[in-house]
JSON list of C-alpha atoms in Angstrom, two decimals:
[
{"chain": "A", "resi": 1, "resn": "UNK", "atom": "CA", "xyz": [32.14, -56.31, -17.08]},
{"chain": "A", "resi": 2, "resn": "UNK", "atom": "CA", "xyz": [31.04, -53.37, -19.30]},
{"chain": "A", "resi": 3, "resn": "UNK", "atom": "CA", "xyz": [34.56, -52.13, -21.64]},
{"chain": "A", "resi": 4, "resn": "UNK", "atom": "CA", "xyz": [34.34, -49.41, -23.86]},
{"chain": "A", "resi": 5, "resn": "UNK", "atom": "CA", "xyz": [36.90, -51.12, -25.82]},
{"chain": "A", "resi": 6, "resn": "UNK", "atom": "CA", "xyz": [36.11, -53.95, -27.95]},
{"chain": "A", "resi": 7, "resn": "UNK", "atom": "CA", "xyz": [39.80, -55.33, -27.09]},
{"chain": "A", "resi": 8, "resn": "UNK", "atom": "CA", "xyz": [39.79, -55.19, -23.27]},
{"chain": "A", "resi": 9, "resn": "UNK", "atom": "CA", "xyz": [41.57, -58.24, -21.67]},
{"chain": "A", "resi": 10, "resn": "UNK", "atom": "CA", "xyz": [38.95, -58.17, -19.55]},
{"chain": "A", "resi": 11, "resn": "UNK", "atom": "CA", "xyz": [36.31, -58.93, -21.60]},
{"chain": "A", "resi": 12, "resn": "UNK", "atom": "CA", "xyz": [38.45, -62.58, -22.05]},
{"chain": "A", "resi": 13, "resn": "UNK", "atom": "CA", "xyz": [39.08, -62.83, -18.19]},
{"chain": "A", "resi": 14, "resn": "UNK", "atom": "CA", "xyz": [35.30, -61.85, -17.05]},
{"chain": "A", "resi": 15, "resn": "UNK", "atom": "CA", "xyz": [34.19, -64.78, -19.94]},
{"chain": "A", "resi": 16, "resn": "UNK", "atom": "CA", "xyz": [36.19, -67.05, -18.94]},
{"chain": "A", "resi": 17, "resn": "UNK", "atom": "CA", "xyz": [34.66, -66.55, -15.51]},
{"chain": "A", "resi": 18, "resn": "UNK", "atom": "CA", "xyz": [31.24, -66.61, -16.45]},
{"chain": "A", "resi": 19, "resn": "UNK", "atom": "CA", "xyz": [30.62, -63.59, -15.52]},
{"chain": "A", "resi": 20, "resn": "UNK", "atom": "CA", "xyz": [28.53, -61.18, -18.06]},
{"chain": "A", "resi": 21, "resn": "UNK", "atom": "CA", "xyz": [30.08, -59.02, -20.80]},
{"chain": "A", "resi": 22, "resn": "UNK", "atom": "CA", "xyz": [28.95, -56.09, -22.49]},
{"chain": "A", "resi": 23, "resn": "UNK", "atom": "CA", "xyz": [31.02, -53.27, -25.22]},
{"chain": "A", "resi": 24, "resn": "UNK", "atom": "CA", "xyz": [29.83, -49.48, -25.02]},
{"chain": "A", "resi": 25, "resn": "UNK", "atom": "CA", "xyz": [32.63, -48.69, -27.60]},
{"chain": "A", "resi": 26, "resn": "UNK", "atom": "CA", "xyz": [32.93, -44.76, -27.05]},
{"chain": "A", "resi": 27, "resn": "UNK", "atom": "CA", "xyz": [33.83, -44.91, -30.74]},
{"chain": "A", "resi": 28, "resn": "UNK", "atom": "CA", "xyz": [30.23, -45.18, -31.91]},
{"chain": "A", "resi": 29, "resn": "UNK", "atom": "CA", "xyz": [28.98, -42.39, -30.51]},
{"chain": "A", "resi": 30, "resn": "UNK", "atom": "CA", "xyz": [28.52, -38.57, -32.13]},
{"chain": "A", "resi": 31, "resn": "UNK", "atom": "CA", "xyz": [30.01, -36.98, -28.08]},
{"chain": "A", "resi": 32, "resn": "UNK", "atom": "CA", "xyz": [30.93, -37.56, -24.65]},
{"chain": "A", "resi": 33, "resn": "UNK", "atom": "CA", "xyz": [27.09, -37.06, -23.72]},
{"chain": "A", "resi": 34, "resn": "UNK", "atom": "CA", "xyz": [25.48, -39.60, -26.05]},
{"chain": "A", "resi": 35, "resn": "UNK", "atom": "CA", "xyz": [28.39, -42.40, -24.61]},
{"chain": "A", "resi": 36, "resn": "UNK", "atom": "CA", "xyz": [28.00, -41.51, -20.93]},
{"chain": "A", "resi": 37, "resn": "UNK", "atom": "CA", "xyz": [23.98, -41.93, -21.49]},
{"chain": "A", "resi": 38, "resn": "UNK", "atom": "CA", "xyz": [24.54, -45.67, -23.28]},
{"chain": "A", "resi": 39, "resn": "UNK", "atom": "CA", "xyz": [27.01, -46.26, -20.47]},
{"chain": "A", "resi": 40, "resn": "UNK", "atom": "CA", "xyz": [24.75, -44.99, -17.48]},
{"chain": "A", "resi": 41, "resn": "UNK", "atom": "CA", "xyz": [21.66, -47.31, -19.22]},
{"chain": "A", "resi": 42, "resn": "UNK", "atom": "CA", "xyz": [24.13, -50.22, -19.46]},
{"chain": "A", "resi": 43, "resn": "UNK", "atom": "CA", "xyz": [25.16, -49.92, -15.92]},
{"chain": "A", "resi": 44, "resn": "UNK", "atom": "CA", "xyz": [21.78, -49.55, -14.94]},
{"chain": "A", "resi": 45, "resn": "UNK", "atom": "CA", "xyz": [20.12, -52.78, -17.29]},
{"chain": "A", "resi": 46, "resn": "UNK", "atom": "CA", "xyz": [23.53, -54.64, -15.28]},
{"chain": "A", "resi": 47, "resn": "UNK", "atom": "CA", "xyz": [21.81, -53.37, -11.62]},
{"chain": "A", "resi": 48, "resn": "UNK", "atom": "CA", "xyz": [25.45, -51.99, -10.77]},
{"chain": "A", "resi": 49, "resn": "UNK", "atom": "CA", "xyz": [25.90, -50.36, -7.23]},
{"chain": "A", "resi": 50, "resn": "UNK", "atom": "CA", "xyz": [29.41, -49.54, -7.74]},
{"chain": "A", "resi": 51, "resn": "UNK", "atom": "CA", "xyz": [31.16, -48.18, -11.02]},
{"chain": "A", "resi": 52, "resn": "UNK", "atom": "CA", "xyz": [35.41, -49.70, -10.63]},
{"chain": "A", "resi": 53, "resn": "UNK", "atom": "CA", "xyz": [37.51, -48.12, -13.30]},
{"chain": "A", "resi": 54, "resn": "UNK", "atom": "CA", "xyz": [40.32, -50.00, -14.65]},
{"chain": "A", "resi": 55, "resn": "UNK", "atom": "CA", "xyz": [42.24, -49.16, -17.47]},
{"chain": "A", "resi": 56, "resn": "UNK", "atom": "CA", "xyz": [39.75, -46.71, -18.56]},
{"chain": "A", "resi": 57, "resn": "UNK", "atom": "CA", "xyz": [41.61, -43.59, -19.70]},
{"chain": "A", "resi": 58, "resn": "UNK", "atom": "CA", "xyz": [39.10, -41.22, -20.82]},
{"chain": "A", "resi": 59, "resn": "UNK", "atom": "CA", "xyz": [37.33, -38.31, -18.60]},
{"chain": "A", "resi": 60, "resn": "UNK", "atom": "CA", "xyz": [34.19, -38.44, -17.58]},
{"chain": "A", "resi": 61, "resn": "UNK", "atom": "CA", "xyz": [31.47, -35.67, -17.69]},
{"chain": "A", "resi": 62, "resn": "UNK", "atom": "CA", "xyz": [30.66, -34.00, -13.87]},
{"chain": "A", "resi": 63, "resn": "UNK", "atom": "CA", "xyz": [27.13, -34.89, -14.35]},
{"chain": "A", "resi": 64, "resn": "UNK", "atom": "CA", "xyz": [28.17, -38.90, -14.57]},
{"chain": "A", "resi": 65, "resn": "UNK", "atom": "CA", "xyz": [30.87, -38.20, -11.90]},
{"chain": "A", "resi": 66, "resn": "UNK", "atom": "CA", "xyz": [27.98, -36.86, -9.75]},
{"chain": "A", "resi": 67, "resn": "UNK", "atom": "CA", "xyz": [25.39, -39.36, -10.53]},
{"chain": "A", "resi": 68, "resn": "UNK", "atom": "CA", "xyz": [27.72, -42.16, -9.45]},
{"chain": "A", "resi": 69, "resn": "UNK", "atom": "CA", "xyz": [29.33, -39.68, -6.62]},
{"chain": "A", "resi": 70, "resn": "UNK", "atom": "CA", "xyz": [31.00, -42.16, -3.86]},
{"chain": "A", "resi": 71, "resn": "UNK", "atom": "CA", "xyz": [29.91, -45.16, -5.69]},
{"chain": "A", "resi": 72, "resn": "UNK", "atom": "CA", "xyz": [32.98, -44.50, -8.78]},
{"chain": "A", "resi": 73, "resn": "UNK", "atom": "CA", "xyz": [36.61, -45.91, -8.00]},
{"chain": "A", "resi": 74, "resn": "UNK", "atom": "CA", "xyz": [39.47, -45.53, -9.64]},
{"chain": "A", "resi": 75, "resn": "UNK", "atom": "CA", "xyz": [43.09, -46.73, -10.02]},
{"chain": "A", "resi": 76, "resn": "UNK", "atom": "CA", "xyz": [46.02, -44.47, -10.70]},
{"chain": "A", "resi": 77, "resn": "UNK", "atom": "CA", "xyz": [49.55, -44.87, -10.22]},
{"chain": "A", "resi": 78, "resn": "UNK", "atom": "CA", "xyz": [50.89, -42.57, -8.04]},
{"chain": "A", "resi": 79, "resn": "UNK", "atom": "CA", "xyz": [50.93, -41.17, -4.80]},
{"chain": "A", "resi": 80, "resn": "UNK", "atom": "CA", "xyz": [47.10, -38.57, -5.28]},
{"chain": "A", "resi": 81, "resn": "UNK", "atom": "CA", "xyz": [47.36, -35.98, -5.74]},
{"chain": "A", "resi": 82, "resn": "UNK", "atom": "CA", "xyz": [50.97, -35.73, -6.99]},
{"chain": "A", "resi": 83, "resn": "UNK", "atom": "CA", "xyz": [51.37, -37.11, -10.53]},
{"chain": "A", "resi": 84, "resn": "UNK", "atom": "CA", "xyz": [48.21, -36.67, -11.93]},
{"chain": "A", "resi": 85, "resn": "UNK", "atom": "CA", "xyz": [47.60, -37.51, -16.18]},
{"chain": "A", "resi": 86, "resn": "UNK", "atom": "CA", "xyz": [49.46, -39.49, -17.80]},
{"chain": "A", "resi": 87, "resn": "UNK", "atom": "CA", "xyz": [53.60, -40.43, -17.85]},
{"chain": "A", "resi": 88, "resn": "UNK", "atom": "CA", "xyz": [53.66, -40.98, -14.75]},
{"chain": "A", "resi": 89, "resn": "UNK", "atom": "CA", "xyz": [56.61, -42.98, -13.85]},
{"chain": "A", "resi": 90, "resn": "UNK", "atom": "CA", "xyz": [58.93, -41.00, -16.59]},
{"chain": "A", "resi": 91, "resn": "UNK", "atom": "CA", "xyz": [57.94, -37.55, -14.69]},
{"chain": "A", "resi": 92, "resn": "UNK", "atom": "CA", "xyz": [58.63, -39.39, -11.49]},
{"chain": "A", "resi": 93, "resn": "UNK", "atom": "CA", "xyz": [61.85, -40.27, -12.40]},
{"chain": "A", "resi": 94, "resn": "UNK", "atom": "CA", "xyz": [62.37, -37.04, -13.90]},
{"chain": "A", "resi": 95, "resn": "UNK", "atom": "CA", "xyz": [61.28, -35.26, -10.93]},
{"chain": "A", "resi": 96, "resn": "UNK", "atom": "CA", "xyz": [63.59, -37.43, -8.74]},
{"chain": "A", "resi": 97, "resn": "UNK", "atom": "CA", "xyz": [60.79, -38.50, -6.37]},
{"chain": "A", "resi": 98, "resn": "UNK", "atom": "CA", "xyz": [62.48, -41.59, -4.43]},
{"chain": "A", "resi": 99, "resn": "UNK", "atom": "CA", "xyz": [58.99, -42.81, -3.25]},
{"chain": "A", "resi": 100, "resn": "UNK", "atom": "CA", "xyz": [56.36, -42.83, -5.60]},
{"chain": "A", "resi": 101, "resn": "UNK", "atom": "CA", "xyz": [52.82, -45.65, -5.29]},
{"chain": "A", "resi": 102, "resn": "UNK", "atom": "CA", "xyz": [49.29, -45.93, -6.35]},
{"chain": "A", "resi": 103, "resn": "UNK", "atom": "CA", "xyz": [46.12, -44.73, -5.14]},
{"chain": "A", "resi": 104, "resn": "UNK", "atom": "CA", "xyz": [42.69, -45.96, -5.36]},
{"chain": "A", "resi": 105, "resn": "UNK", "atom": "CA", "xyz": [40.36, -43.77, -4.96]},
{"chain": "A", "resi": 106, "resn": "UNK", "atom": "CA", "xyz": [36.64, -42.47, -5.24]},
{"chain": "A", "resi": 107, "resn": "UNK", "atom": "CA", "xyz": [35.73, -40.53, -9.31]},
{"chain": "A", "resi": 108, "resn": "UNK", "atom": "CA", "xyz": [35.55, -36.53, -8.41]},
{"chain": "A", "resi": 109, "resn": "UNK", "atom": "CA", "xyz": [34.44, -34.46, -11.30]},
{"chain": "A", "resi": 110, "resn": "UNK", "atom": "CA", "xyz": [38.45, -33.29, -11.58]},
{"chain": "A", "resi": 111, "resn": "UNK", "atom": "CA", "xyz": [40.79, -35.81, -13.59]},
{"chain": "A", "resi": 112, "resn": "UNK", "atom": "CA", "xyz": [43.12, -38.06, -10.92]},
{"chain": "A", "resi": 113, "resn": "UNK", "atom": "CA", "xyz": [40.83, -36.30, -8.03]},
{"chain": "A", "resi": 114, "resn": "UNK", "atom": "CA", "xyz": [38.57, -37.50, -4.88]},
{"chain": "A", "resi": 115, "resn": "UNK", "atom": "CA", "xyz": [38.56, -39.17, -1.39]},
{"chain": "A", "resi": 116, "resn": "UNK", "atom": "CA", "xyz": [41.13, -41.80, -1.05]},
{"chain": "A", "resi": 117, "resn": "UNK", "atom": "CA", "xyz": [40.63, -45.45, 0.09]},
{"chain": "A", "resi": 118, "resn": "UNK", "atom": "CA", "xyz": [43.47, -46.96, -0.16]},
{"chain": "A", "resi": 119, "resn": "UNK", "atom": "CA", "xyz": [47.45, -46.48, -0.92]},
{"chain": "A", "resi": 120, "resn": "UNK", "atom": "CA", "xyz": [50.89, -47.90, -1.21]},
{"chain": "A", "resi": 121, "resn": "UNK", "atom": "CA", "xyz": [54.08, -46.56, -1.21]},
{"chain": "A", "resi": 122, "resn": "UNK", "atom": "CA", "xyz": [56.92, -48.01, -3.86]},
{"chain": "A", "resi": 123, "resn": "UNK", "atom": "CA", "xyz": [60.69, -47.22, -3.25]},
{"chain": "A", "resi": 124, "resn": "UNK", "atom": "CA", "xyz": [62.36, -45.73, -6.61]},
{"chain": "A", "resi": 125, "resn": "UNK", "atom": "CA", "xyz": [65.45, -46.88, -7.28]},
{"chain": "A", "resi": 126, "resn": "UNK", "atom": "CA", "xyz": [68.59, -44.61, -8.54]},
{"chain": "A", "resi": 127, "resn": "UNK", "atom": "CA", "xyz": [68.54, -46.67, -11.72]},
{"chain": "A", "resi": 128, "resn": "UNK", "atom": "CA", "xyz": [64.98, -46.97, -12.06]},
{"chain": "A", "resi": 129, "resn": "UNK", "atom": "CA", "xyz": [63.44, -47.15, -15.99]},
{"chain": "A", "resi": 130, "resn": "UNK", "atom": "CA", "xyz": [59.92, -46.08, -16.76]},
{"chain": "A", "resi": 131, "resn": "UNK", "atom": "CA", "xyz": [58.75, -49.91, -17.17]},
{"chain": "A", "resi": 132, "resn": "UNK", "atom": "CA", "xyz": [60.34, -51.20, -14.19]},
{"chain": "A", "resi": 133, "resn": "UNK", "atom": "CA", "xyz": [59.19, -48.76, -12.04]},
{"chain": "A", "resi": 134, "resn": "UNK", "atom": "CA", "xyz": [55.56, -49.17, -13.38]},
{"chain": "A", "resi": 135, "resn": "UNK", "atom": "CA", "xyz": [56.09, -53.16, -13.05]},
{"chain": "A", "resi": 136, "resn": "UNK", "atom": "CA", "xyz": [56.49, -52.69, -9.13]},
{"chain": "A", "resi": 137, "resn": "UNK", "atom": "CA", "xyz": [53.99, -50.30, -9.23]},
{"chain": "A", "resi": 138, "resn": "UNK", "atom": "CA", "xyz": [51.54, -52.60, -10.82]},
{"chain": "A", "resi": 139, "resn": "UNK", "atom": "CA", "xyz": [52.06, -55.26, -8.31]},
{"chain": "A", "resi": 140, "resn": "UNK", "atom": "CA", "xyz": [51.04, -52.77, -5.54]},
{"chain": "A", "resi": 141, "resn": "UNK", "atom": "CA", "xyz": [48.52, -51.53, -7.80]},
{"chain": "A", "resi": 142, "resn": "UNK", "atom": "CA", "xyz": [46.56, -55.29, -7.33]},
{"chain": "A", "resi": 143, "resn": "UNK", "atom": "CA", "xyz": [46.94, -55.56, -3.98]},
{"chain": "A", "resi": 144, "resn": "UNK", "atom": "CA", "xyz": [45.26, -51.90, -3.40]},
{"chain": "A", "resi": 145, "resn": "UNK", "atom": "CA", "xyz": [42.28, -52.64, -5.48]},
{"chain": "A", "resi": 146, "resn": "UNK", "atom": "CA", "xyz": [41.75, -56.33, -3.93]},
{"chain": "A", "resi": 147, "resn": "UNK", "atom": "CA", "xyz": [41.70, -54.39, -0.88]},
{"chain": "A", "resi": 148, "resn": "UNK", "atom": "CA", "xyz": [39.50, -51.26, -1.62]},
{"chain": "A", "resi": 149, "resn": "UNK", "atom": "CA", "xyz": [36.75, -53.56, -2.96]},
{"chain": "A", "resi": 150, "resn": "UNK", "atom": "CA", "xyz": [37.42, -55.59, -0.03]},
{"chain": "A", "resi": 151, "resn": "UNK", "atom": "CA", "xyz": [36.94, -52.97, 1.97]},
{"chain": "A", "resi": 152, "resn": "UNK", "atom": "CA", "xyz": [33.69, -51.53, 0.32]},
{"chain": "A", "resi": 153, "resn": "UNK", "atom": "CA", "xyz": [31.90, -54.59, -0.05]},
{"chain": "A", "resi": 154, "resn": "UNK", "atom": "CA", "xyz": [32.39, -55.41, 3.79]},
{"chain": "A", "resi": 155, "resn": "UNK", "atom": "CA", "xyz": [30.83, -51.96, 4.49]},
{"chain": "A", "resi": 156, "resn": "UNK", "atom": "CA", "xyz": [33.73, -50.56, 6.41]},
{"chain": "A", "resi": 157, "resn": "UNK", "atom": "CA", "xyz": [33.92, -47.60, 4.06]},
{"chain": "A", "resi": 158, "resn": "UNK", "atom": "CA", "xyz": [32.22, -44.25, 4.43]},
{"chain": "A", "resi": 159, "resn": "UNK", "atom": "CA", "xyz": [33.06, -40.75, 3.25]},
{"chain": "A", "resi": 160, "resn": "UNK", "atom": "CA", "xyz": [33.10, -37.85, 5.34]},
{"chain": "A", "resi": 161, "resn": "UNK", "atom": "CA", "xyz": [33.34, -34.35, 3.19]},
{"chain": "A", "resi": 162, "resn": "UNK", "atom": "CA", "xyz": [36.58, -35.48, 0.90]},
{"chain": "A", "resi": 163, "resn": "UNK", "atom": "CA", "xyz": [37.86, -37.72, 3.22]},
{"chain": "A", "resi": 164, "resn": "UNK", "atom": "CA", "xyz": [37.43, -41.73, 3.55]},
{"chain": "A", "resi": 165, "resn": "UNK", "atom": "CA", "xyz": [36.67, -43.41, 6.71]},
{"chain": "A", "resi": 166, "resn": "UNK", "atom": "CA", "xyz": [37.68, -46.66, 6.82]},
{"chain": "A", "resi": 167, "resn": "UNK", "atom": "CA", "xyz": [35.79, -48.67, 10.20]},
{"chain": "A", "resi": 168, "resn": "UNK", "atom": "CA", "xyz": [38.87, -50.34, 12.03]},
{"chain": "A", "resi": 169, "resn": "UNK", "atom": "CA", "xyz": [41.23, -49.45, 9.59]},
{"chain": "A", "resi": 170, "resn": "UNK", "atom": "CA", "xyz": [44.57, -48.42, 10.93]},
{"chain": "A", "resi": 171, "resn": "UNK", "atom": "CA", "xyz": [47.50, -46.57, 9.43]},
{"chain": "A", "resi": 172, "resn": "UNK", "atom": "CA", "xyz": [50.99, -49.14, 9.11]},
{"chain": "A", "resi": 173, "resn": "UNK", "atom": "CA", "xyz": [54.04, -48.19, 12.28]},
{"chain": "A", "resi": 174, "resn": "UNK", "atom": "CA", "xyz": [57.38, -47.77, 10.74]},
{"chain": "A", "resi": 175, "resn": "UNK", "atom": "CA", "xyz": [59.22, -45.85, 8.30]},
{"chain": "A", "resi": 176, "resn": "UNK", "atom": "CA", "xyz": [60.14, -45.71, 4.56]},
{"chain": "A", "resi": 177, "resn": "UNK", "atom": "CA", "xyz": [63.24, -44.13, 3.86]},
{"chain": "A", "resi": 178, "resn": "UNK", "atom": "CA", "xyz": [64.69, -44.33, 0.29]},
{"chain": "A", "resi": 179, "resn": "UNK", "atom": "CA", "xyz": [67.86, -44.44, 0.66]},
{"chain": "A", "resi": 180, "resn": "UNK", "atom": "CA", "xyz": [68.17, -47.15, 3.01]},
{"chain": "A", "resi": 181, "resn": "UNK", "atom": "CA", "xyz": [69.21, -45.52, 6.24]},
{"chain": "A", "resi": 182, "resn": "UNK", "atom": "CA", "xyz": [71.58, -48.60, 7.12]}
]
């Protein structure tokens, strides 16, 4: 696990897993350049085939977009591409979206943008708060990225153009309507 924050919880979860640790604090570098180079020769020193992004909330430069192109996933919580940046669930609520989700997805050099793996749809409800919402959203969040890396390490993901391919994946029958259609 390579955080560019000294205070990552998971920093405490990968140790107490045994699994390796490293800090590439962003903060100790002059620009976005110098960071993304001790970041790139981190990931490299680790042998890392696939980049996942979680809770990292900074842009990254096209160049390291490109370098890892298709081998970069991400986590955000909404339905791509609506929602993009940040406040999500407050502009959803805002917006009066009654079904909102979370995407994982592949890094493109645009912020919130590139072929999506997998999604899940979350009902809003009328009285619906920012923290609630982004609870539920959360939980869906987990089960998307359990199932994206699932997916990737079994090999049944390939991307076609900006599209992914999932080998015998198949879309859910049935319908989500918010309100309930009783």
């Amino acid at each position: 696990v390579i955080s560019n924050k000294p205070e990552a919880r998971g920093l405490a979860l990968a140790e107490t897993a045994s699994v390796a640790t490293r800090i590439v604090n962003h903060r100790d570098f002059a620009d976005r350049h110098s960071f993304e180079a001790a970041l790139t020769a981190a990931l490299g020193e680790a042998g890392v085939d696939l980049v996942c992004l979680a809770g990292f909330m900074r842009l990254l430069s096209a160049d390291f977009v490109e370098r890892w192109r298709n081998r970069l996933i991400n986590i955000h919580p909404s339905l791509l591409p609506a929602f993009k940046g940040l406040h999500v669930h407050q502009r959803v609520i805002e917006a009066g979206v009654r079904i909102t989700g979370c995407t994982v997805h592949f890094v493109g050099p645009e912020m919130d943008d590139g072929p999506i793996i997998v999604q899940a749809a979350v009902p809003v409800a009328v009285d619906d708060e920012p923290e609630g919402l982004a609870a539920r959203v959360r939980e869906a969040e987990h089960r998307c990225y359990r199932l994206a890396l699932r997916l990737i390490a079994e090999g049944r993901v390939a991307v076609a153009g900006e599209r992914v391919l999932i080998d015998g994946g198949t879309a859910p029958t049935g319908l989500l309507v918010n309100p309930a259609d009783d």
